[in-house]
Amino acid sequence: MTDILDLPNWTLLAKRQDGDEYVLEAEYRLLPGACVKCGSVGRLYKHGTKDTTYRDSPIRGHPVRLLARVQRFRCRDCGETFLQPLAGIQEAMRMTDRCAEYIKAQCLRDTFTRIAEHVGCDEKTVRILAGQHILAVEANYRPELPRQLGMDETKIDGRQRCVITDIGKKRPIELLADRDKVTVAGWLARFPDRSGVEVVAI
């Protein structure tokens, strides 16, 4: 039988549909061996459970709510209580890792509002994850000067921006903050060897 949850070391307890959403009740099977507060080993005992809701990536076009039954522990040595650490969960975002990755994959294809509706989360959460993804993409992006370099302009947010393209491959290379000579010259100066450029279309 297919495991609709499909999360390592998680056990599906129940599933149901609540309006347009799937609700999956589950628990994480791996229990901690040491206290997360003081590090004491083998001195823990169970201290009740807490139901916590996380968002998961959509299933069959429906938003998914993961209702996790999280075990609470108390340490006999330090007396502190803590919740069972959960793998595959982003606590700050209140969602699974794969849900966060789904949002990052969609953020360059769809509007933040539509993604939020599809996942069932707040639009602010989508903006935060999209911002993280865009920064990571920009940090790893290494543009190269093409043989056929195109320079054009477009108006975005009330300002004229310089658009740099690869004419031969018909794709954008860079979008500059403005079209000022200093900005464009500064971008070109990033490429000490510009001998490969044969054509410039402006």
Coordinates of C-alpha atoms in Angstrom, one line a residue:
M1 CA 0.0 0.0 0.0
T2 CA 1.3 3.5 -0.9
D3 CA 2.4 5.6 2.1
I4 CA 0.7 9.0 1.4
L5 CA 2.9 10.6 4.1
D6 CA 6.3 9.4 2.6
L7 CA 8.5 10.9 5.3
P8 CA 11.4 8.8 6.7
N9 CA 10.9 7.6 10.3
W10 CA 7.4 9.0 10.5
T11 CA 4.3 6.8 11.0
L12 CA 0.9 7.8 9.6
L13 CA -1.8 7.4 12.3
A14 CA -4.8 8.7 10.4
K15 CA -5.8 10.7 7.3
R16 CA -8.9 12.7 6.4
Q17 CA -10.1 15.5 4.3
D18 CA -11.2 18.8 5.9
G19 CA -12.8 20.9 3.2
D20 CA -10.2 21.4 0.5
E21 CA -7.3 20.2 2.7
Y22 CA -5.8 16.9 3.5
V23 CA -5.1 16.4 7.2
L24 CA -2.4 13.8 8.0
E25 CA -2.0 12.7 11.6
A26 CA 1.4 11.3 12.3
E27 CA 4.2 10.7 14.8
Y28 CA 8.0 10.7 14.5
R29 CA 9.4 7.3 15.6
L30 CA 12.9 8.2 16.6
L31 CA 13.2 9.2 20.2
P32 CA 16.1 11.2 21.7
G33 CA 18.7 9.3 23.9
A34 CA 20.0 12.4 25.6
C35 CA 18.6 15.6 27.2
V36 CA 18.8 18.5 24.7
K37 CA 19.2 20.9 27.6
C38 CA 22.0 19.3 29.7
G39 CA 23.2 16.4 27.6
S40 CA 22.5 13.8 30.2
V41 CA 22.2 10.3 28.6
G42 CA 19.5 7.8 29.6
R43 CA 17.9 10.0 32.1
L44 CA 14.7 10.9 30.2
Y45 CA 11.1 9.9 30.7
K46 CA 8.0 10.7 28.7
H47 CA 6.0 13.6 29.9
G48 CA 2.9 13.7 27.7
T49 CA 2.4 14.7 24.1
K50 CA 1.7 17.9 22.2
D51 CA -0.2 18.1 18.9
T52 CA 1.6 20.5 16.6
T53 CA 0.5 21.5 13.1
Y54 CA 2.9 21.9 10.2
R55 CA 2.3 22.5 6.5
D56 CA 3.4 20.0 4.0
S57 CA 3.7 20.1 0.2
P58 CA 0.4 19.8 -1.7
I59 CA -1.0 16.4 -2.6
R60 CA -3.1 16.0 -5.7
G61 CA -3.5 19.7 -5.9
H62 CA -4.8 20.0 -2.3
P63 CA -3.1 21.8 0.7
V64 CA -1.8 19.5 3.3
R65 CA -1.9 19.9 7.1
L66 CA 0.5 17.6 9.0
L67 CA -0.8 17.1 12.6
A68 CA 2.2 15.8 14.5
R69 CA 1.8 14.1 17.8
V70 CA 5.1 15.2 19.4
Q71 CA 6.4 13.5 22.5
R72 CA 7.4 15.7 25.5
F73 CA 10.3 14.6 27.7
R74 CA 11.5 15.5 31.2
C75 CA 15.1 15.0 32.3
R76 CA 15.6 13.4 35.7
D77 CA 19.0 15.2 36.1
C78 CA 18.2 18.9 35.2
G79 CA 14.4 18.7 35.6
E80 CA 13.9 20.5 32.3
T81 CA 11.2 19.5 29.8
F82 CA 11.6 19.6 26.0
L83 CA 9.8 18.4 22.9
Q84 CA 11.1 15.5 20.8
P85 CA 13.4 16.8 18.0
L86 CA 11.8 16.2 14.6
A87 CA 13.7 15.4 11.4
G88 CA 12.5 16.9 8.1
I89 CA 10.8 19.8 9.8
Q90 CA 11.5 23.6 9.7
E91 CA 10.2 24.8 13.1
A92 CA 10.7 28.5 12.3
M93 CA 8.5 28.1 9.2
R94 CA 6.1 25.6 10.8
M95 CA 6.4 23.3 7.7
T96 CA 8.3 20.3 6.4
D97 CA 11.6 20.7 4.6
R98 CA 10.0 19.5 1.3
C99 CA 7.2 22.0 1.7
A100 CA 9.8 24.8 2.0
E101 CA 11.6 23.4 -1.1
Y102 CA 8.4 23.2 -3.0
I103 CA 7.7 26.9 -2.3
K104 CA 11.3 27.8 -3.4
A105 CA 10.9 25.9 -6.6
Q106 CA 7.5 27.6 -7.4
C107 CA 8.5 31.2 -6.4
L108 CA 10.1 32.0 -9.8
R109 CA 7.1 30.5 -11.7
D110 CA 4.0 31.8 -9.8
T111 CA 2.8 34.7 -7.7
F112 CA 3.4 34.6 -3.9
T113 CA -0.4 34.8 -3.3
R114 CA -1.2 31.8 -5.5
I115 CA 1.6 29.7 -3.9
A116 CA 0.3 30.6 -0.4
E117 CA -3.2 29.6 -1.3
H118 CA -1.9 26.3 -2.9
V119 CA 0.2 25.4 0.2
G120 CA -2.2 26.8 2.8
C121 CA 0.3 29.1 4.5
D122 CA 0.7 32.9 4.9
E123 CA 2.0 35.0 2.0
K124 CA 4.7 36.4 4.3
T125 CA 6.1 32.9 4.7
V126 CA 6.3 32.5 1.0
R127 CA 8.1 35.9 0.7
I128 CA 10.7 34.9 3.3
L129 CA 11.5 31.6 1.6
A130 CA 11.5 33.1 -1.8
G131 CA 13.9 35.8 -0.6
Q132 CA 16.2 33.1 0.8
H133 CA 16.1 31.2 -2.5
I134 CA 16.7 34.2 -4.7
L135 CA 19.7 35.2 -2.6
A136 CA 21.2 31.7 -2.9
V137 CA 20.6 31.7 -6.7
E138 CA 22.2 35.2 -7.0
A139 CA 25.2 34.1 -4.9
N140 CA 25.9 31.1 -7.2
Y141 CA 25.1 32.9 -10.5
R142 CA 28.2 33.5 -12.7
P143 CA 27.2 35.3 -15.9
E144 CA 29.4 35.2 -18.9
L145 CA 29.6 37.7 -21.8
P146 CA 28.1 36.2 -24.9
R147 CA 29.3 36.5 -28.5
Q148 CA 26.2 38.6 -29.3
L149 CA 25.5 41.0 -26.5
G150 CA 22.2 42.8 -26.3
M151 CA 21.4 45.9 -24.2
D152 CA 17.9 47.2 -23.8
E153 CA 15.7 48.9 -21.2
T154 CA 12.5 48.2 -19.4
K155 CA 10.5 50.1 -16.8
I156 CA 10.0 48.2 -13.5
D157 CA 8.6 49.8 -10.3
G158 CA 8.6 53.2 -11.9
R159 CA 12.3 53.1 -12.9
Q160 CA 14.1 52.4 -16.1
R161 CA 16.3 49.3 -15.8
C162 CA 19.0 48.0 -18.1
V163 CA 18.4 44.5 -19.5
I164 CA 21.4 42.6 -20.7
T165 CA 20.8 39.6 -23.0
D166 CA 22.4 36.9 -25.0
I167 CA 21.0 37.6 -28.4
G168 CA 22.3 34.3 -29.9
K169 CA 20.7 32.1 -27.2
K170 CA 17.7 34.4 -26.8
R171 CA 17.9 34.6 -23.0
P172 CA 18.4 37.3 -20.4
I173 CA 21.8 37.6 -18.6
E174 CA 21.3 40.4 -16.1
L175 CA 18.9 43.0 -15.0
L176 CA 20.6 46.1 -13.6
A177 CA 19.2 48.6 -11.0
D178 CA 19.2 51.4 -13.6
R179 CA 20.4 52.3 -17.1
D180 CA 23.0 54.9 -16.0
K181 CA 26.3 54.9 -17.8
V182 CA 28.2 54.3 -14.5
T183 CA 26.1 51.3 -13.6
V184 CA 26.5 49.7 -17.1
A185 CA 30.2 50.4 -17.2
G186 CA 30.6 48.9 -13.7
W187 CA 28.9 45.7 -14.8
L188 CA 31.0 45.4 -17.9
A189 CA 34.2 46.0 -15.8
R190 CA 33.5 42.8 -14.0
F191 CA 34.7 41.0 -17.2
P192 CA 38.4 41.9 -17.7
D193 CA 38.5 39.8 -21.0
R194 CA 35.7 41.1 -23.3
S195 CA 37.4 39.9 -26.5
G196 CA 34.8 37.2 -27.1
V197 CA 32.1 39.8 -27.7
E198 CA 31.7 40.3 -31.5
V199 CA 28.3 42.1 -31.7
V200 CA 26.6 44.6 -29.4
A201 CA 23.0 45.5 -30.1
I202 CA 21.6 48.5 -28.3

